[in-house]
Coordinates of C-alpha atoms and ligand atoms in Angstrom, one line a residue:
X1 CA -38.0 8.5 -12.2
X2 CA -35.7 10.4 -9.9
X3 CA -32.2 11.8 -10.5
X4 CA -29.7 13.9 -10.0
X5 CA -29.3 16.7 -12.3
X6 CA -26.9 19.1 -12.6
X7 CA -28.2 22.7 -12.4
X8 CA -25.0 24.7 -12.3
X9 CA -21.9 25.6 -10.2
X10 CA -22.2 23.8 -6.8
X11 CA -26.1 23.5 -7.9
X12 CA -27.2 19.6 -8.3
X13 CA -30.4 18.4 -7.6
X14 CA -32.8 15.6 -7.2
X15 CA -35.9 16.0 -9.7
X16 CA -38.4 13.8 -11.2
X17 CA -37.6 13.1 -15.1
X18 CA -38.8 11.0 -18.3
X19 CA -38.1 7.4 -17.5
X20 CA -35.1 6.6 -20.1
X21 CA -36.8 4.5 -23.0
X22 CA -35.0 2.1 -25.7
X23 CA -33.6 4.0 -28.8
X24 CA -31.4 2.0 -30.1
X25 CA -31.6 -1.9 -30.7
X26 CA -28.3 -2.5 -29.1
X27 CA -29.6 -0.4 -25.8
X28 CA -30.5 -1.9 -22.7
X29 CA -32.2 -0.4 -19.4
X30 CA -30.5 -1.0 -16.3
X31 CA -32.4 -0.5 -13.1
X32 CA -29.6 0.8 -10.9
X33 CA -28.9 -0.7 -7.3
X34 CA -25.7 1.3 -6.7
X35 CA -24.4 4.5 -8.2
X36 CA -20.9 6.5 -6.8
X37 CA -19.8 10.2 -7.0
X38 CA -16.5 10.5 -8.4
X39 CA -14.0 12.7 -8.3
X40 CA -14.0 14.0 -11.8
X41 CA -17.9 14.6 -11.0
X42 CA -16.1 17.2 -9.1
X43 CA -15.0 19.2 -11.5
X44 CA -18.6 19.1 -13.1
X45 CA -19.8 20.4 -9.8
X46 CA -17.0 23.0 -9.8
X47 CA -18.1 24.2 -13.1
X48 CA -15.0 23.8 -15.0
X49 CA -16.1 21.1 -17.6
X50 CA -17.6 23.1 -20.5
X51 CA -21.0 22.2 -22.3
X52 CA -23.0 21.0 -19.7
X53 CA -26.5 21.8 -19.8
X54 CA -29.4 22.4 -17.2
X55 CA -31.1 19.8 -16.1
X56 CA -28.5 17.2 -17.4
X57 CA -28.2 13.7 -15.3
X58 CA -24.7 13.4 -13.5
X59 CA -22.9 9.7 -12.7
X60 CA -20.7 7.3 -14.7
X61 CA -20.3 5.1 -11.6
X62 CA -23.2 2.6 -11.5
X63 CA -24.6 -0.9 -11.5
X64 CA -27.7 -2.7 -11.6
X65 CA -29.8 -4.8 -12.8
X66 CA -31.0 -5.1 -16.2
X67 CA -35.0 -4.8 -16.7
X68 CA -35.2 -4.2 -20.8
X69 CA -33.4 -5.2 -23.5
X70 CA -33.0 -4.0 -27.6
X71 CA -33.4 -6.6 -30.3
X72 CA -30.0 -6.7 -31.2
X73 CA -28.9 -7.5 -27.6
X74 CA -28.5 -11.4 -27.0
X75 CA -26.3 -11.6 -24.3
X76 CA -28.2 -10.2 -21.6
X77 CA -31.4 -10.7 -20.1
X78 CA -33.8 -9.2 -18.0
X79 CA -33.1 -9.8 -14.2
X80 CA -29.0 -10.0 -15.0
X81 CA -27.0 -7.6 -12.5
X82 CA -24.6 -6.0 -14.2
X83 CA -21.8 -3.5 -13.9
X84 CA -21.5 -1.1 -16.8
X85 CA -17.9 0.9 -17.8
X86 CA -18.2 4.9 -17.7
X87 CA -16.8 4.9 -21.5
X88 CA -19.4 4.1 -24.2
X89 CA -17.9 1.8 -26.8
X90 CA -19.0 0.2 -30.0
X91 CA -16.8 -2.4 -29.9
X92 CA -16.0 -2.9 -33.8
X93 CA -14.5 0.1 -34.7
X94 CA -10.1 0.7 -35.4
X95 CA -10.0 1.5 -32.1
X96 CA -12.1 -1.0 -30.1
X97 CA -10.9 -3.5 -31.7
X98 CA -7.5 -2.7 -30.5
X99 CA -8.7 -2.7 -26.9
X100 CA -8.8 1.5 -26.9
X101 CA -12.3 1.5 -26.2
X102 CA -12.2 5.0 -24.2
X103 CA -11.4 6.4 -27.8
X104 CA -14.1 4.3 -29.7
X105 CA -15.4 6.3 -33.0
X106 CA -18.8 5.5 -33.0
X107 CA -20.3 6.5 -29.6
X108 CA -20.2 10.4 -29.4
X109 CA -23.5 11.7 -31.3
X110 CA -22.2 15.5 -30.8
X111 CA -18.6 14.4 -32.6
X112 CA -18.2 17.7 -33.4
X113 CA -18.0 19.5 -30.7
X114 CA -15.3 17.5 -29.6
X115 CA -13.0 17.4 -33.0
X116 CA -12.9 21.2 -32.4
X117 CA -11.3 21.0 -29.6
X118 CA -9.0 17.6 -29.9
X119 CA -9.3 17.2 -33.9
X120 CA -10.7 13.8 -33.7
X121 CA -13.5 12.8 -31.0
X122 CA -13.6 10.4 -28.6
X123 CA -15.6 8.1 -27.0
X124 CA -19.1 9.0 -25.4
X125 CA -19.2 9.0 -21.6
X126 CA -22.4 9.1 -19.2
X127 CA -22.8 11.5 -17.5
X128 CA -20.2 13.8 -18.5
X129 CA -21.0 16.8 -20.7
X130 CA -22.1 17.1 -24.5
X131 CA -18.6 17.2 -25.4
X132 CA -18.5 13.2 -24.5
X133 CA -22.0 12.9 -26.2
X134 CA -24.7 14.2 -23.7
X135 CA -25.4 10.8 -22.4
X136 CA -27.9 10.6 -19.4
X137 CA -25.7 9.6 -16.1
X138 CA -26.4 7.1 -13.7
X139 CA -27.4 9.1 -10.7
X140 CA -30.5 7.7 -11.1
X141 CA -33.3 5.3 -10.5
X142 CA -32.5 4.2 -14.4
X143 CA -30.4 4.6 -16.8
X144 CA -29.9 3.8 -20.8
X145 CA -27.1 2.0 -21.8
X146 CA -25.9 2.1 -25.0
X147 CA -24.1 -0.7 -26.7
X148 CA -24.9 -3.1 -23.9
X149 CA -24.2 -5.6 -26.1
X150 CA -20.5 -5.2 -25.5
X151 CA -20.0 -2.9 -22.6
X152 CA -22.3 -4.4 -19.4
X153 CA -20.4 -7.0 -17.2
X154 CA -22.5 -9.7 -15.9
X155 CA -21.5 -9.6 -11.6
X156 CA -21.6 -13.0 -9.6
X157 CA -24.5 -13.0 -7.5
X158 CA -22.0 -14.2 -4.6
X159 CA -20.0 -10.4 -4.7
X160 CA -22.0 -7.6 -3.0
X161 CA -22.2 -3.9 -4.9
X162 CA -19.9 -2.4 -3.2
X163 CA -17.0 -5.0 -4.0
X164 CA -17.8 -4.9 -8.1
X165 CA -19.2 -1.2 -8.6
X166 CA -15.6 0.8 -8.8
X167 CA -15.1 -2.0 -11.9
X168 CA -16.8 1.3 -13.8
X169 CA -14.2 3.3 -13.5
X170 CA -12.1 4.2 -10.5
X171 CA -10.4 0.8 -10.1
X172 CA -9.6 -0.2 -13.7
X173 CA -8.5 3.9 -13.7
X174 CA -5.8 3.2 -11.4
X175 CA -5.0 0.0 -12.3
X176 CA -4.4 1.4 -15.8
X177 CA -2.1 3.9 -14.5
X178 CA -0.2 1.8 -12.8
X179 CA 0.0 -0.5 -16.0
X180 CA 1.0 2.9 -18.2
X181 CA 4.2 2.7 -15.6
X182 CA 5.4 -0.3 -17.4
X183 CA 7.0 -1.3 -13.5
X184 CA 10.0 -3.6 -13.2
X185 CA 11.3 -5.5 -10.6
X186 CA 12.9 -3.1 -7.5
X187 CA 11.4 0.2 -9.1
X188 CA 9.5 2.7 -6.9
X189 CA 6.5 4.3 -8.1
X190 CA 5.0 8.2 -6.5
X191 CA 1.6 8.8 -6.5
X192 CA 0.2 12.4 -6.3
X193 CA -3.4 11.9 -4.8
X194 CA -4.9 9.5 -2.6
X195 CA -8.4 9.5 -3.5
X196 CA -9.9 6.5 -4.4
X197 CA -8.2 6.3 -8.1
X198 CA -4.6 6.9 -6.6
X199 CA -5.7 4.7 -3.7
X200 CA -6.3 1.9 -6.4
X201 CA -2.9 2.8 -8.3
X202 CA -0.8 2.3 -5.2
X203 CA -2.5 -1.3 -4.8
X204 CA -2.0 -1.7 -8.5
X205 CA 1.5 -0.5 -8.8
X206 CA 2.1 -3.0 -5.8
X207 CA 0.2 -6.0 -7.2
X208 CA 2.1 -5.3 -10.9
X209 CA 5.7 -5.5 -9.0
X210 CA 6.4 -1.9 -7.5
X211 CA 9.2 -2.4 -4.5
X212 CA 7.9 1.1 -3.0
X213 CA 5.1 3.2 -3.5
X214 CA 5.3 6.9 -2.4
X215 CA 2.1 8.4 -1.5
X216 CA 1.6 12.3 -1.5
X217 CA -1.6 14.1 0.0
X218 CA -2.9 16.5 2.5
X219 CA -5.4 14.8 3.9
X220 CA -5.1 12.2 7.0
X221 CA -7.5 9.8 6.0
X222 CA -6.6 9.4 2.3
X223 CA -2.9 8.9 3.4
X224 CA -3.7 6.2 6.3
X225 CA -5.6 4.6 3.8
X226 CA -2.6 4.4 1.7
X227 CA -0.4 3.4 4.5
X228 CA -2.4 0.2 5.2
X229 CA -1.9 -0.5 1.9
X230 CA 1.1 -1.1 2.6
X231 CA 2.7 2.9 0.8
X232 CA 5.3 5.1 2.5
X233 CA 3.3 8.4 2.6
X234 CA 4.7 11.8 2.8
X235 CA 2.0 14.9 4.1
X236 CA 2.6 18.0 1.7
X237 CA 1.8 20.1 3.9
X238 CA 3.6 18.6 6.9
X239 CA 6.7 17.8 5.3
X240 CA 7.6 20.5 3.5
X241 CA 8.7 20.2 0.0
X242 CA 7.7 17.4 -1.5
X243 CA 10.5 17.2 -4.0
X244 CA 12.7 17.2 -1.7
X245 CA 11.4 15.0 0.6
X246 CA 11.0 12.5 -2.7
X247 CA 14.6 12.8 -4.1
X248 CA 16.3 12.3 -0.4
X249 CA 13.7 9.3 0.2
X250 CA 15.0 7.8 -3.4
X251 CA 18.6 8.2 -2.6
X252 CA 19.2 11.6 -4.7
X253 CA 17.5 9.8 -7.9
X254 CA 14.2 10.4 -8.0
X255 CA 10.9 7.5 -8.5
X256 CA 11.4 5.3 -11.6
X257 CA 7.5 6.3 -12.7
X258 CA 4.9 8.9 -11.1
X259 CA 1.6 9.0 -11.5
X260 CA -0.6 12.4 -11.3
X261 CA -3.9 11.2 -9.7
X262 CA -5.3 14.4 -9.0
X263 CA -5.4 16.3 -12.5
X264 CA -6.7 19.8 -13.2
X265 CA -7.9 21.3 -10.0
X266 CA -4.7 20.6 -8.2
X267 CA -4.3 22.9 -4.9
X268 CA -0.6 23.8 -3.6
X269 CA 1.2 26.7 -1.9
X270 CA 3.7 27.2 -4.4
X271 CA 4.5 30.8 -6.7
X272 CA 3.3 28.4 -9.6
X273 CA 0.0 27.0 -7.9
X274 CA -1.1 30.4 -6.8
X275 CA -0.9 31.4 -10.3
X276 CA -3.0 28.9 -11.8
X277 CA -5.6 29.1 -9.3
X278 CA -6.3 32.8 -10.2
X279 CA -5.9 32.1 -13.5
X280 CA -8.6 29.3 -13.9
X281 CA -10.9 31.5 -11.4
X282 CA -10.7 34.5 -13.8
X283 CA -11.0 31.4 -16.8
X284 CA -7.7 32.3 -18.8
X285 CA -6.6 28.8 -18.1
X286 CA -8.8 25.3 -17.4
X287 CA -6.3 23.0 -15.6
X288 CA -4.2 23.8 -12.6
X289 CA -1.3 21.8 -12.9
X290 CA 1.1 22.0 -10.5
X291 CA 1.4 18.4 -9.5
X292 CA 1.9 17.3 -13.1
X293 CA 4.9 19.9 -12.9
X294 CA 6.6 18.6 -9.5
X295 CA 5.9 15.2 -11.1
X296 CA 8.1 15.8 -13.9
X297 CA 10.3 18.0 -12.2
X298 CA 10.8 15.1 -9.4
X299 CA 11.0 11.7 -11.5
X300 CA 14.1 10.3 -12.2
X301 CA 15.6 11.0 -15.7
X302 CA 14.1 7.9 -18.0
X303 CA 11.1 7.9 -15.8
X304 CA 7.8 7.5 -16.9
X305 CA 5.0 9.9 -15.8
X306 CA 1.6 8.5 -16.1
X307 CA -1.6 10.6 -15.7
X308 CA -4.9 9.3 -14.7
X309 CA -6.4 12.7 -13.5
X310 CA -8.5 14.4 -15.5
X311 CA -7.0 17.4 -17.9
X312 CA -9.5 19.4 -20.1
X313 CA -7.5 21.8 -21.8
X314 CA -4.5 23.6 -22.4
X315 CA -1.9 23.9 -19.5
X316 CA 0.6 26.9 -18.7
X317 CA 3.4 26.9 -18.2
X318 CA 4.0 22.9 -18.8
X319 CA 8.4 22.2 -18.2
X320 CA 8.5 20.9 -21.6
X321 CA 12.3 21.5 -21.8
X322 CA 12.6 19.6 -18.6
X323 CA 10.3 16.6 -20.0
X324 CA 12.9 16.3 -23.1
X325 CA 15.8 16.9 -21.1
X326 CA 15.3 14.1 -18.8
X327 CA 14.1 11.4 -21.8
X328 CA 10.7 11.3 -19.6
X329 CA 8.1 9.1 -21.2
X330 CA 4.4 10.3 -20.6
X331 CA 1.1 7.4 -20.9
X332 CA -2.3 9.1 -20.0
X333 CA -5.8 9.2 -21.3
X334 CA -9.2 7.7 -20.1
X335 CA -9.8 4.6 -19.3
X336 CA -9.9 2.0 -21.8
X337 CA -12.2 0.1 -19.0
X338 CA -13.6 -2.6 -21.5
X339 CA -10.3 -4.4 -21.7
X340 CA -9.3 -4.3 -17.9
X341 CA -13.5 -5.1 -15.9
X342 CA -13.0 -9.2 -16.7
X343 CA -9.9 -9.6 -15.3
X344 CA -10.1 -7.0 -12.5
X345 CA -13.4 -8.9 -11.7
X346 CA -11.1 -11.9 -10.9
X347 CA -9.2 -10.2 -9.1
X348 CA -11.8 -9.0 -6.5
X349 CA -13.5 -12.6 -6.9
X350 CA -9.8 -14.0 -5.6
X351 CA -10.2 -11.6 -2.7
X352 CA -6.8 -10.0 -4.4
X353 CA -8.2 -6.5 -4.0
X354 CA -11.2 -4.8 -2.4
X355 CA -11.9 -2.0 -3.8
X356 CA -14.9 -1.3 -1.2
X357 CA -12.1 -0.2 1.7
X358 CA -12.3 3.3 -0.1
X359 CA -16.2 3.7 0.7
X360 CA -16.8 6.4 4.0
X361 CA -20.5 7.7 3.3
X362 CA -23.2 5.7 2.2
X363 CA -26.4 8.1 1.2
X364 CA -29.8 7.8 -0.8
X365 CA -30.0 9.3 -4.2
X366 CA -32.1 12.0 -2.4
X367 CA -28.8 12.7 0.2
X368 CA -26.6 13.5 -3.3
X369 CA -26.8 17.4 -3.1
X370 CA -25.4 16.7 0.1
X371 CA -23.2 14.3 -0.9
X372 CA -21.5 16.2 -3.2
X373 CA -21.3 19.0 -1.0
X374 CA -19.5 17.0 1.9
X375 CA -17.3 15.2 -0.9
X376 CA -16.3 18.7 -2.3
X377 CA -14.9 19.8 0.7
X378 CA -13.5 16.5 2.0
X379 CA -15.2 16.9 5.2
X380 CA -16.2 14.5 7.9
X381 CA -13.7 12.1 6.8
X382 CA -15.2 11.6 2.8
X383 CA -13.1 9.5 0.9
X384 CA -15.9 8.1 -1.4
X385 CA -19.5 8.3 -1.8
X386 CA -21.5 5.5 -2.4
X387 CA -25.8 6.3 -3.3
X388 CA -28.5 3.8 -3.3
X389 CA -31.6 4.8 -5.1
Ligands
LIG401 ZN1 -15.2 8.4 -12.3
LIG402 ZN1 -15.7 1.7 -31.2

């Protein structure tokens, strides 16, 4: 089959591979119709994930249709058209059964490697490095899925691709960080990053109650997007200082929750940005995080700050004192996307939210080099990359 592997730094490429075979009787093959690049592909791309290996296959955005199944699986059959969650859950375990299936037990086959670095491992992701088990992405013509016995959602034939994909991650992403915001009536929630995850915490935060939602970006498209959703949107760079264009648009208070939808490879002009960025090029740190610091230097005191982006290591120079000082309250983590694709998919089937408003390119698997490329450099408009094998 075809796929795209990753080869190294801003080095992905389409090769022919071993079609993925059953291993497990709880596996299924999926046959995949539609795949996405996300942003936290980016920071695969960028290099700055460690334990990636040549010739492994990106994506953990993907759907399809199901053309093999284990033994052990009974609820699917060939021919279903599913969409599958990023996180790869067993769906017994302490934590699964407590709907925190991003931090299942059972699903990482290189554990280890990961309890070095976090003491106890987390769940297995596709496409996403042998630290999250080395799974095969779904940039591909195929792809194994593991546990399909609990993970796969079967998709009404009635709702298109493009409306269901995003249920594997981006959209349950944001609407999870919005949740982690615990929003009540009249509060006002900022949002660092209008890519398509904070795109889908702004309409989450609004759906769950939010009176206002602040949008911050640099980039005209993302924050029009985020204005016909129905956000007030301030520019970075063209209004100056975000905090204190936030505090005077909050009457001197600051938001009640923010969220950090950008994570480690945040950019900024600040003293405090421009040291991170030389620090992570020269790889004394991993994370640049100078929106989680205006974040928690900018919410009100009793806030919450909730943090969708991805973080991969230790961060410098993090305001702790200013964090306790303030009584802030911090919610984060991947996605536990089991517990939120069902009702989400309601959602969408009510015609409450389409998440297919953040698609601009649509390419062929072959186009992905490209893809990731264009989406890299947020040029020619790129929001979000859809690929069709
Ligand atoms: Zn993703
Ligand atoms: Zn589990």
């Amino acid at each position: 089959m075809r796929a795209l592997c990753w080869h190294g730094k801003h080095d992905v490429r389409v090769e022919e591979v071993p079609d993925p075979q059953i291993l497990n009787p709880r596996d299924a093959i999926v046959r995949i119709t539609t795949t996405a690049i996300c942003g936290s592909d980016l920071h695969l791309y960028d290099g700055y994930i460690p334990t990636l290996e040549v010739g492994d296959i990106l994506g953990h955005e993907f759907m399809g249709e199901v053309v093999e199944t284990g033994k052990a699986v009974t609820n699917l059959k060939k021919g279903d058209r599913v969409v599958v969650p990023f996180t790869i859950s067993c769906g017994t375990c302490f934590f699964c059964a407590r709907q925190m299936s991003s931090l299942c037990d059972n699903s990482n086959p290189s554990a280890k490697k990961n309890e070095a670095l976090n003491g106890y491992a987390t769940a297995g992701l596709f496409g996403y490095s042998h630290l999250y088990g080395g799974y095969a992405g779904g940039q591909a013509e195929f792809v194994r899925v593991p546990f399909a016995d609990v993970g796969p959602l079967k998709v009404p034939q009635g709702l298109p691709d493009e409306k269901v994909l995003f249920l594997s991650d981006i959209l349950p992403t944001g609407y999870m960080a919005a949740e982690n915001c615990n929003i009540q009536p009249g509060d006002t929630v900022a949002v660092w990053g209008c890519g398509p995850v904070g795109q889908f915490a702004i309409r989450s935060a609004l759906m769950l109650g939010a009176e206002r939602v602040l949008a911050i970006d640099s980039v005209p498209e993302r924050l029009n997007l985020a204005q016909e959703a129905g956000a007030e949107t301030i520019n970075e760079e063209g209004d100056g200082d975000a905090f204190e264009e936030i505090r005077d648009r909050t009457g001197g208070m600051g938001p009640d929750a923010c969220i950090d939808a950008v994570g480690m490879e945040a950019h900024g002009t600040t003293m405090d940005a421009r040291y991170d960025k030389v620090k992570q090029s020269l790889k004394l740190t991993m994370d640049r995080s100078h929106v989680l610091r205006q974040a928690i230097h900018v919410c009100r005191k009793g806030g919450t700050v909730s943090v969708p982006g991805v973080y991969a290591g230790m961060i410098d120079k993090f305001p702790f004192g200013t964090a306790f000082a303030k009584g802030l309250t911090f919610k984060m983590g991947q996605t536990h996307v089991h517990k939120y694709m069902r009702p989400l998919l309601e959602k969408i089937a009510e015609g409450k939210i389409d998440p297919s408003v953040v698609i601009s390119h649509r390419l062929s698997l072959e186009e992905g080099p490209e893809g990731y490329d264009t989406f890299l450099k947020k040029q020619d408009g790129c929001t979000k990359i859809v690929l069709k094998p």
